[in-house]
PDB file of C-alpha atoms in Angstrom:
ATOM      1  CA  UNK A   1      19.657   5.218 -42.074  1.00 57.00           C
ATOM      2  CA  UNK A   2      16.735   7.430 -40.668  1.00 62.00           C
ATOM      3  CA  UNK A   3      14.995   4.233 -39.343  1.00 80.00           C
ATOM      4  CA  UNK A   4      18.200   3.244 -37.638  1.00 81.00           C
ATOM      5  CA  UNK A   5      18.383   6.773 -35.887  1.00 83.00           C
ATOM      6  CA  UNK A   6      14.887   6.284 -34.657  1.00 86.00           C
ATOM      7  CA  UNK A   7      15.330   2.808 -33.318  1.00 84.00           C
ATOM      8  CA  UNK A   8      18.731   4.054 -31.470  1.00 86.00           C
ATOM      9  CA  UNK A   9      16.793   6.909 -30.104  1.00 87.00           C
ATOM     10  CA  UNK A  10      14.044   4.627 -28.913  1.00 87.00           C
ATOM     11  CA  UNK A  11      16.728   2.298 -27.269  1.00 88.00           C
ATOM     12  CA  UNK A  12      18.246   5.166 -25.389  1.00 90.00           C
ATOM     13  CA  UNK A  13      14.873   6.227 -24.213  1.00 90.00           C
ATOM     14  CA  UNK A  14      13.867   2.978 -22.667  1.00 89.00           C
ATOM     15  CA  UNK A  15      17.231   2.503 -21.209  1.00 90.00           C
ATOM     16  CA  UNK A  16      16.745   5.779 -19.405  1.00 90.00           C
ATOM     17  CA  UNK A  17      13.277   4.404 -18.190  1.00 90.00           C
ATOM     18  CA  UNK A  18      14.752   1.348 -17.102  1.00 90.00           C
ATOM     19  CA  UNK A  19      17.101   3.109 -14.856  1.00 91.00           C
ATOM     20  CA  UNK A  20      14.420   5.112 -13.370  1.00 91.00           C
ATOM     21  CA  UNK A  21      12.177   1.918 -12.596  1.00 90.00           C
ATOM     22  CA  UNK A  22      15.255   0.126 -11.196  1.00 91.00           C
ATOM     23  CA  UNK A  23      16.177   2.874  -8.906  1.00 92.00           C
ATOM     24  CA  UNK A  24      12.635   3.290  -7.583  1.00 89.00           C
ATOM     25  CA  UNK A  25      12.587  -0.520  -7.078  1.00 90.00           C
ATOM     26  CA  UNK A  26      15.754  -0.287  -4.912  1.00 92.00           C
ATOM     27  CA  UNK A  27      14.146   2.501  -3.049  1.00 90.00           C
ATOM     28  CA  UNK A  28      10.903   0.661  -2.389  1.00 89.00           C
ATOM     29  CA  UNK A  29      12.951  -2.525  -1.233  1.00 91.00           C
ATOM     30  CA  UNK A  30      14.753  -0.302   1.416  1.00 91.00           C
ATOM     31  CA  UNK A  31      11.669   1.426   2.662  1.00 89.00           C
ATOM     32  CA  UNK A  32       9.815  -2.125   2.632  1.00 90.00           C
ATOM     33  CA  UNK A  33      12.353  -3.543   4.845  1.00 90.00           C
ATOM     34  CA  UNK A  34      12.630  -0.707   7.195  1.00 89.00           C
ATOM     35  CA  UNK A  35       8.758  -0.439   7.692  1.00 89.00           C
ATOM     36  CA  UNK A  36       8.577  -4.339   7.864  1.00 87.00           C
ATOM     37  CA  UNK A  37      10.782  -4.273  11.006  1.00 88.00           C
ATOM     38  CA  UNK A  38       8.689  -1.605  12.742  1.00 87.00           C
ATOM     39  CA  UNK A  39       5.479  -3.688  11.786  1.00 87.00           C
ATOM     40  CA  UNK A  40       6.753  -6.888  13.325  1.00 84.00           C
ATOM     41  CA  UNK A  41       7.057  -5.486  16.762  1.00 84.00           C
ATOM     42  CA  UNK A  42       3.852  -3.356  16.761  1.00 87.00           C
ATOM     43  CA  UNK A  43       1.915  -6.339  15.419  1.00 84.00           C
ATOM     44  CA  UNK A  44       2.964  -8.265  18.459  1.00 85.00           C
ATOM     45  CA  UNK A  45       2.070  -5.518  20.851  1.00 84.00           C
ATOM     46  CA  UNK A  46      -1.216  -4.760  19.268  1.00 83.00           C
ATOM     47  CA  UNK A  47      -2.107  -8.602  19.482  1.00 83.00           C
ATOM     48  CA  UNK A  48      -1.385  -8.809  23.133  1.00 83.00           C
ATOM     49  CA  UNK A  49      -3.538  -5.535  23.789  1.00 83.00           C
ATOM     50  CA  UNK A  50      -6.252  -7.318  21.814  1.00 83.00           C
ATOM     51  CA  UNK A  51      -5.608 -10.420  23.955  1.00 83.00           C
ATOM     52  CA  UNK A  52      -5.912  -8.717  27.368  1.00 81.00           C
ATOM     53  CA  UNK A  53      -9.045  -6.707  26.037  1.00 82.00           C
ATOM     54  CA  UNK A  54     -10.667 -10.064  25.008  1.00 82.00           C
ATOM     55  CA  UNK A  55      -9.803 -11.535  28.568  1.00 80.00           C
ATOM     56  CA  UNK A  56     -11.487  -8.427  30.208  1.00 80.00           C
ATOM     57  CA  UNK A  57     -14.642  -8.133  28.178  1.00 79.00           C
ATOM     58  CA  UNK A  58     -15.144 -12.040  27.947  1.00 74.00           C
ATOM     59  CA  UNK A  59     -15.417 -12.027  31.810  1.00 62.00           C
ATOM     60  CA  UNK A  60     -18.482 -11.826  34.023  1.00 54.00           C
ATOM     61  CA  UNK A  61     -17.818  -8.224  35.196  1.00 57.00           C
ATOM     62  CA  UNK A  62     -19.913  -5.393  33.624  1.00 70.00           C
ATOM     63  CA  UNK A  63     -17.836  -2.644  32.567  1.00 75.00           C
ATOM     64  CA  UNK A  64     -18.820   0.898  31.753  1.00 79.00           C
ATOM     65  CA  UNK A  65     -16.729   2.873  29.477  1.00 84.00           C
ATOM     66  CA  UNK A  66     -17.483   5.438  26.548  1.00 86.00           C
ATOM     67  CA  UNK A  67     -15.388   3.488  23.918  1.00 90.00           C
ATOM     68  CA  UNK A  68     -17.216   0.317  24.790  1.00 87.00           C
ATOM     69  CA  UNK A  69     -20.927   1.274  24.682  1.00 84.00           C
ATOM     70  CA  UNK A  70     -22.515   0.893  21.207  1.00 86.00           C
ATOM     71  CA  UNK A  71     -25.014   3.628  20.102  1.00 86.00           C
ATOM     72  CA  UNK A  72     -28.548   2.721  20.054  1.00 86.00           C
ATOM     73  CA  UNK A  73     -28.916   4.169  16.937  1.00 88.00           C
ATOM     74  CA  UNK A  74     -26.072   4.273  14.354  1.00 86.00           C
ATOM     75  CA  UNK A  75     -26.476   7.167  12.073  1.00 86.00           C
ATOM     76  CA  UNK A  76     -23.100   8.600  11.357  1.00 88.00           C
ATOM     77  CA  UNK A  77     -20.377   6.096  10.547  1.00 88.00           C
ATOM     78  CA  UNK A  78     -16.667   7.307  10.079  1.00 90.00           C
ATOM     79  CA  UNK A  79     -14.474   5.389   7.558  1.00 89.00           C
ATOM     80  CA  UNK A  80     -10.747   5.889   7.856  1.00 90.00           C
ATOM     81  CA  UNK A  81      -9.157   4.943   4.538  1.00 88.00           C
ATOM     82  CA  UNK A  82      -5.439   4.320   4.570  1.00 87.00           C
ATOM     83  CA  UNK A  83      -4.774   5.181   0.784  1.00 80.00           C
ATOM     84  CA  UNK A  84      -1.482   5.004  -0.815  1.00 79.00           C
ATOM     85  CA  UNK A  85      -0.101   8.563  -1.122  1.00 69.00           C
ATOM     86  CA  UNK A  86       1.988   8.061  -4.090  1.00 69.00           C
ATOM     87  CA  UNK A  87       1.476   6.545  -7.612  1.00 70.00           C
ATOM     88  CA  UNK A  88       3.268   3.757  -9.318  1.00 74.00           C
ATOM     89  CA  UNK A  89       2.117   0.987  -7.075  1.00 78.00           C
ATOM     90  CA  UNK A  90       0.002  -0.954  -9.446  1.00 72.00           C
ATOM     91  CA  UNK A  91      -3.537  -1.679  -8.343  1.00 78.00           C
ATOM     92  CA  UNK A  92      -2.917  -0.978  -4.725  1.00 79.00           C
ATOM     93  CA  UNK A  93      -5.417   1.920  -4.311  1.00 77.00           C
ATOM     94  CA  UNK A  94      -7.852   0.563  -7.024  1.00 79.00           C
ATOM     95  CA  UNK A  95      -8.365  -2.668  -5.044  1.00 81.00           C
ATOM     96  CA  UNK A  96      -9.068  -0.576  -1.803  1.00 80.00           C
ATOM     97  CA  UNK A  97     -11.631   1.401  -3.770  1.00 78.00           C
ATOM     98  CA  UNK A  98     -13.360  -1.751  -5.186  1.00 79.00           C
ATOM     99  CA  UNK A  99     -13.450  -2.987  -1.576  1.00 77.00           C
ATOM    100  CA  UNK A 100     -15.284   0.019  -0.318  1.00 74.00           C
ATOM    101  CA  UNK A 101     -17.577  -0.056  -3.207  1.00 71.00           C
ATOM    102  CA  UNK A 102     -18.177  -3.770  -2.739  1.00 73.00           C
ATOM    103  CA  UNK A 103     -19.393  -3.139   0.886  1.00 61.00           C
ATOM    104  CA  UNK A 104     -21.708  -0.222  -0.468  1.00 58.00           C
ATOM    105  CA  UNK A 105     -19.730   2.212   1.452  1.00 58.00           C
ATOM    106  CA  UNK A 106     -19.301   4.507  -1.623  1.00 56.00           C
ATOM    107  CA  UNK A 107     -21.805   3.304  -3.895  1.00 54.00           C
ATOM    108  CA  UNK A 108     -24.417   6.015  -4.596  1.00 52.00           C
ATOM    109  CA  UNK A 109     -23.238   8.287  -1.901  1.00 56.00           C
ATOM    110  CA  UNK A 110     -21.350  11.618  -1.675  1.00 61.00           C
ATOM    111  CA  UNK A 111     -19.549  11.128   1.590  1.00 64.00           C
ATOM    112  CA  UNK A 112     -17.735  14.290   2.782  1.00 70.00           C
ATOM    113  CA  UNK A 113     -14.108  14.029   3.492  1.00 72.00           C
ATOM    114  CA  UNK A 114     -13.590  15.460   7.204  1.00 73.00           C
ATOM    115  CA  UNK A 115      -9.868  15.441   7.335  1.00 75.00           C
ATOM    116  CA  UNK A 116      -6.807  14.265   5.233  1.00 75.00           C
ATOM    117  CA  UNK A 117      -3.591  13.366   6.801  1.00 78.00           C
ATOM    118  CA  UNK A 118      -1.310  13.970   3.804  1.00 73.00           C
ATOM    119  CA  UNK A 119       2.102  14.372   5.432  1.00 76.00           C
ATOM    120  CA  UNK A 120       2.627  10.880   7.025  1.00 79.00           C
ATOM    121  CA  UNK A 121       6.274   9.557   6.510  1.00 84.00           C
ATOM    122  CA  UNK A 122       7.188   6.543   4.617  1.00 84.00           C
ATOM    123  CA  UNK A 123       7.824   4.709   7.893  1.00 85.00           C
ATOM    124  CA  UNK A 124       4.977   5.952  10.189  1.00 88.00           C
ATOM    125  CA  UNK A 125       5.820   6.867  13.738  1.00 90.00           C
ATOM    126  CA  UNK A 126       3.930   6.356  17.130  1.00 91.00           C
ATOM    127  CA  UNK A 127       3.473  10.157  17.042  1.00 92.00           C
ATOM    128  CA  UNK A 128       1.661  10.209  13.835  1.00 92.00           C
ATOM    129  CA  UNK A 129      -0.413   7.404  15.047  1.00 92.00           C
ATOM    130  CA  UNK A 130      -1.380   9.048  18.139  1.00 93.00           C
ATOM    131  CA  UNK A 131      -2.498  12.360  16.358  1.00 92.00           C
ATOM    132  CA  UNK A 132      -4.859  10.084  14.306  1.00 92.00           C
ATOM    133  CA  UNK A 133      -6.037   8.098  17.220  1.00 94.00           C
ATOM    134  CA  UNK A 134      -6.638  10.997  19.360  1.00 94.00           C
ATOM    135  CA  UNK A 135      -8.846  12.649  16.620  1.00 92.00           C
ATOM    136  CA  UNK A 136     -10.810   9.305  16.115  1.00 94.00           C
ATOM    137  CA  UNK A 137     -11.369   8.707  19.839  1.00 94.00           C
ATOM    138  CA  UNK A 138     -12.449  12.395  20.197  1.00 93.00           C
ATOM    139  CA  UNK A 139     -15.038  11.941  17.137  1.00 92.00           C
ATOM    140  CA  UNK A 140     -16.545   9.066  19.135  1.00 93.00           C
ATOM    141  CA  UNK A 141     -16.440  10.559  22.608  1.00 91.00           C
ATOM    142  CA  UNK A 142     -18.237  13.623  21.300  1.00 91.00           C
ATOM    143  CA  UNK A 143     -21.035  11.815  19.235  1.00 89.00           C
ATOM    144  CA  UNK A 144     -19.766  13.129  15.990  1.00 91.00           C
ATOM    145  CA  UNK A 145     -19.486   9.549  14.742  1.00 91.00           C
ATOM    146  CA  UNK A 146     -21.399   6.420  16.109  1.00 93.00           C
ATOM    147  CA  UNK A 147     -19.006   3.982  14.745  1.00 93.00           C
ATOM    148  CA  UNK A 148     -15.357   4.350  13.408  1.00 93.00           C
ATOM    149  CA  UNK A 149     -14.044   1.582  10.919  1.00 92.00           C
ATOM    150  CA  UNK A 150     -10.480   1.278   9.430  1.00 93.00           C
ATOM    151  CA  UNK A 151     -10.363   0.289   5.778  1.00 90.00           C
ATOM    152  CA  UNK A 152      -6.739  -0.687   4.718  1.00 90.00           C
ATOM    153  CA  UNK A 153      -4.670  -3.243   2.753  1.00 87.00           C
ATOM    154  CA  UNK A 154      -3.662  -5.883   5.306  1.00 87.00           C
ATOM    155  CA  UNK A 155      -0.046  -7.069   4.394  1.00 85.00           C
ATOM    156  CA  UNK A 156      -0.011 -11.088   3.939  1.00 84.00           C
ATOM    157  CA  UNK A 157       3.259 -11.179   1.869  1.00 85.00           C
ATOM    158  CA  UNK A 158       5.226  -9.059  -0.588  1.00 83.00           C
ATOM    159  CA  UNK A 159       3.243 -10.414  -3.279  1.00 83.00           C
ATOM    160  CA  UNK A 160      -0.212 -10.128  -1.736  1.00 85.00           C
ATOM    161  CA  UNK A 161      -2.164  -7.575   0.328  1.00 84.00           C
ATOM    162  CA  UNK A 162      -5.812  -8.082   1.234  1.00 86.00           C
ATOM    163  CA  UNK A 163      -8.220  -5.165   1.367  1.00 88.00           C
ATOM    164  CA  UNK A 164      -9.648  -5.186   4.999  1.00 87.00           C
ATOM    165  CA  UNK A 165     -12.497  -3.551   7.114  1.00 86.00           C
ATOM    166  CA  UNK A 166     -11.924  -3.325  10.798  1.00 89.00           C
ATOM    167  CA  UNK A 167     -14.178  -1.679  13.406  1.00 90.00           C
ATOM    168  CA  UNK A 168     -12.256   0.464  15.790  1.00 93.00           C
ATOM    169  CA  UNK A 169     -14.955   1.940  17.844  1.00 93.00           C
ATOM    170  CA  UNK A 170     -16.908   0.924  19.743  1.00 91.00           C
ATOM    171  CA  UNK A 171     -14.267  -1.586  20.993  1.00 88.00           C
ATOM    172  CA  UNK A 172     -15.209  -5.125  21.358  1.00 81.00           C
ATOM    173  CA  UNK A 173     -13.739  -8.591  21.874  1.00 77.00           C
ATOM    174  CA  UNK A 174     -12.829 -10.632  18.722  1.00 72.00           C
ATOM    175  CA  UNK A 175     -15.613 -12.703  17.437  1.00 67.00           C
ATOM    176  CA  UNK A 176     -13.433 -15.831  17.680  1.00 65.00           C
ATOM    177  CA  UNK A 177     -11.828 -14.894  21.011  1.00 57.00           C
ATOM    178  CA  UNK A 178     -11.169 -17.905  23.379  1.00 59.00           C
ATOM    179  CA  UNK A 179     -13.301 -18.130  26.512  1.00 56.00           C
ATOM    180  CA  UNK A 180     -12.374 -16.147  29.577  1.00 54.00           C
ATOM    181  CA  UNK A 181      -9.305 -17.483  31.617  1.00 56.00           C
ATOM    182  CA  UNK A 182     -10.389 -17.294  35.202  1.00 57.00           C
ATOM    183  CA  UNK A 183      -6.689 -17.343  36.219  1.00 66.00           C
ATOM    184  CA  UNK A 184      -6.228 -13.776  35.396  1.00 69.00           C
ATOM    185  CA  UNK A 185      -5.566 -11.357  38.406  1.00 74.00           C
ATOM    186  CA  UNK A 186      -6.062  -7.738  37.615  1.00 74.00           C
ATOM    187  CA  UNK A 187      -4.151  -5.226  39.801  1.00 77.00           C
ATOM    188  CA  UNK A 188      -5.424  -2.841  41.221  1.00 81.00           C
ATOM    189  CA  UNK A 189      -8.756  -3.928  39.708  1.00 79.00           C
ATOM    190  CA  UNK A 190     -10.203  -4.917  36.325  1.00 77.00           C
ATOM    191  CA  UNK A 191     -11.789  -1.494  35.732  1.00 81.00           C
ATOM    192  CA  UNK A 192      -8.497   0.265  36.035  1.00 84.00           C
ATOM    193  CA  UNK A 193      -6.771  -2.204  33.817  1.00 83.00           C
ATOM    194  CA  UNK A 194      -9.500  -1.884  31.216  1.00 84.00           C
ATOM    195  CA  UNK A 195      -9.323   1.934  31.117  1.00 85.00           C
ATOM    196  CA  UNK A 196      -5.547   1.631  30.308  1.00 87.00           C
ATOM    197  CA  UNK A 197      -5.659  -1.287  28.064  1.00 86.00           C
ATOM    198  CA  UNK A 198      -8.301   0.400  25.967  1.00 90.00           C
ATOM    199  CA  UNK A 199      -6.164   3.378  25.333  1.00 90.00           C
ATOM    200  CA  UNK A 200      -3.196   1.080  24.425  1.00 89.00           C
ATOM    201  CA  UNK A 201      -5.271  -0.996  22.313  1.00 90.00           C
ATOM    202  CA  UNK A 202      -6.947   1.856  20.468  1.00 93.00           C
ATOM    203  CA  UNK A 203      -3.565   3.581  19.846  1.00 92.00           C
ATOM    204  CA  UNK A 204      -1.613   0.451  18.746  1.00 91.00           C
ATOM    205  CA  UNK A 205      -4.420  -0.648  16.324  1.00 92.00           C
ATOM    206  CA  UNK A 206      -4.247   2.584  14.535  1.00 93.00           C
ATOM    207  CA  UNK A 207      -0.520   2.378  14.540  1.00 93.00           C
ATOM    208  CA  UNK A 208      -0.395  -1.289  13.346  1.00 92.00           C
ATOM    209  CA  UNK A 209      -2.848  -0.520  10.740  1.00 92.00           C
ATOM    210  CA  UNK A 210      -0.919   2.353   9.451  1.00 91.00           C
ATOM    211  CA  UNK A 211       2.154   0.342   9.202  1.00 92.00           C
ATOM    212  CA  UNK A 212       0.254  -2.478   7.531  1.00 90.00           C
ATOM    213  CA  UNK A 213      -0.944   0.010   4.987  1.00 89.00           C
ATOM    214  CA  UNK A 214       2.392   1.566   4.326  1.00 90.00           C
ATOM    215  CA  UNK A 215       4.321  -1.949   4.128  1.00 91.00           C
ATOM    216  CA  UNK A 216       1.692  -2.963   1.627  1.00 88.00           C
ATOM    217  CA  UNK A 217       2.156   0.178  -0.431  1.00 88.00           C
ATOM    218  CA  UNK A 218       5.980  -0.298  -0.556  1.00 90.00           C
ATOM    219  CA  UNK A 219       5.569  -3.845  -1.596  1.00 89.00           C
ATOM    220  CA  UNK A 220       3.110  -3.172  -4.322  1.00 88.00           C
ATOM    221  CA  UNK A 221       5.392  -0.375  -5.660  1.00 88.00           C
ATOM    222  CA  UNK A 222       8.332  -2.787  -5.488  1.00 90.00           C
ATOM    223  CA  UNK A 223       6.515  -5.398  -7.355  1.00 89.00           C
ATOM    224  CA  UNK A 224       5.333  -2.799  -9.872  1.00 88.00           C
ATOM    225  CA  UNK A 225       8.752  -1.531 -10.552  1.00 90.00           C
ATOM    226  CA  UNK A 226      10.112  -4.975 -10.862  1.00 91.00           C
ATOM    227  CA  UNK A 227       7.521  -5.761 -13.632  1.00 90.00           C
ATOM    228  CA  UNK A 228       8.317  -2.567 -15.291  1.00 90.00           C
ATOM    229  CA  UNK A 229      12.023  -3.104 -15.162  1.00 91.00           C
ATOM    230  CA  UNK A 230      11.526  -6.625 -16.636  1.00 91.00           C
ATOM    231  CA  UNK A 231       9.302  -5.271 -19.136  1.00 91.00           C
ATOM    232  CA  UNK A 232      11.791  -2.474 -20.393  1.00 90.00           C
ATOM    233  CA  UNK A 233      14.537  -5.266 -20.426  1.00 90.00           C
ATOM    234  CA  UNK A 234      12.408  -7.289 -22.903  1.00 91.00           C
ATOM    235  CA  UNK A 235      11.602  -4.279 -24.952  1.00 90.00           C
ATOM    236  CA  UNK A 236      15.387  -3.195 -25.058  1.00 89.00           C
ATOM    237  CA  UNK A 237      16.005  -6.778 -26.462  1.00 90.00           C
ATOM    238  CA  UNK A 238      13.509  -6.526 -29.017  1.00 89.00           C
ATOM    239  CA  UNK A 239      14.648  -3.168 -30.158  1.00 89.00           C
ATOM    240  CA  UNK A 240      18.227  -4.416 -30.348  1.00 88.00           C
ATOM    241  CA  UNK A 241      17.070  -7.064 -32.605  1.00 89.00           C
ATOM    242  CA  UNK A 242      14.939  -4.791 -34.774  1.00 85.00           C
ATOM    243  CA  UNK A 243      18.080  -2.518 -34.896  1.00 84.00           C
ATOM    244  CA  UNK A 244      20.415  -5.319 -35.959  1.00 86.00           C
ATOM    245  CA  UNK A 245      17.851  -6.364 -38.645  1.00 84.00           C
ATOM    246  CA  UNK A 246      17.524  -2.790 -39.855  1.00 81.00           C
ATOM    247  CA  UNK A 247      21.353  -2.391 -40.079  1.00 80.00           C
ATOM    248  CA  UNK A 248      21.866  -5.522 -41.813  1.00 81.00           C
ATOM    249  CA  UNK A 249      19.041  -4.628 -44.286  1.00 76.00           C
ATOM    250  CA  UNK A 250      20.737  -1.357 -44.819  1.00 74.00           C
ATOM    251  CA  UNK A 251      24.075  -2.890 -45.284  1.00 77.00           C
ATOM    252  CA  UNK A 252      22.597  -5.403 -47.814  1.00 78.00           C
ATOM    253  CA  UNK A 253      21.085  -2.426 -49.819  1.00 72.00           C
ATOM    254  CA  UNK A 254      24.292  -0.551 -49.761  1.00 71.00           C
ATOM    255  CA  UNK A 255      26.137  -3.586 -51.009  1.00 74.00           C
ATOM    256  CA  UNK A 256      23.458  -4.151 -53.706  1.00 71.00           C
ATOM    257  CA  UNK A 257      23.909  -0.478 -54.732  1.00 66.00           C
ATOM    258  CA  UNK A 258      27.560  -0.972 -54.821  1.00 71.00           C
ATOM    259  CA  UNK A 259      27.354  -4.264 -56.985  1.00 65.00           C
ATOM    260  CA  UNK A 260      24.712  -2.669 -59.075  1.00 65.00           C
ATOM    261  CA  UNK A 261      26.790   0.494 -59.711  1.00 64.00           C
ATOM    262  CA  UNK A 262      29.802  -1.693 -60.587  1.00 61.00           C
ATOM    263  CA  UNK A 263      27.863  -3.686 -62.980  1.00 60.00           C
ATOM    264  CA  UNK A 264      26.587  -0.518 -64.561  1.00 60.00           C
ATOM    265  CA  UNK A 265      30.317   0.810 -65.022  1.00 60.00           C
ATOM    266  CA  UNK A 266      31.451  -2.488 -66.504  1.00 62.00           C
ATOM    267  CA  UNK A 267      28.729  -2.416 -69.067  1.00 61.00           C
ATOM    268  CA  UNK A 268      29.488   1.229 -69.722  1.00 59.00           C
ATOM    269  CA  UNK A 269      33.047   0.463 -70.403  1.00 56.00           C
ATOM    270  CA  UNK A 270      32.246  -2.384 -72.844  1.00 59.00           C
ATOM    271  CA  UNK A 271      29.898  -0.337 -74.791  1.00 57.00           C
ATOM    272  CA  UNK A 272      32.532   2.320 -75.317  1.00 55.00           C
TER     273      UNK A 272
END
């Protein structure tokens, strides 16, 4: 009976764990859907900002802007790592760390952490993105950083995210950007448009990356909790089978003891 009590207690414990993982999965699904909706709109706006920037920088005009001019000597590089701020999301953070180490960013170094933005919401807002974007732009303007790179998990699908490395500053056209379209007419002039587009481009790039990272984190957590829930279901099934076998064995033992006791009594009666 002691063994039956232990198995029953184990089943109750696993059932409790399953309820927790199932609840966490539902929460992750809700947050994922909400953040995905925000990401869809921001991605489109960020892509359009990039397209306009590509068109401007691919033209014949020579522009001057502090966000465009590369440093002659790159000595200080700022890496902005968009990390999952909660656990239980599988290998989400580990894959990002492996990506950094593979690029020799962290290997053999003791990089100082300048600032941690730990209070970001589960569905980041533009206000939060602007706070980070302004900090990064200020680092580049003042010369505290010669380059600024964003490191994050790009959201491909619910089941797959790709560790990604992207240069934010100095800003530059995409490597595979199409040739300049001479049909563009910039009003009042290309330089004024560039000044405004650069601000939009940088702000929206940071915001889009924040959402990409958070959507990936929610998806990774949902997947991890789904796997955990499925595992507990299998474990409960195995425990129930073990419990039934143990109970059957206990019943068989009791029957054997009763039969044996009855046989002993009959033998005793005959001897009398």
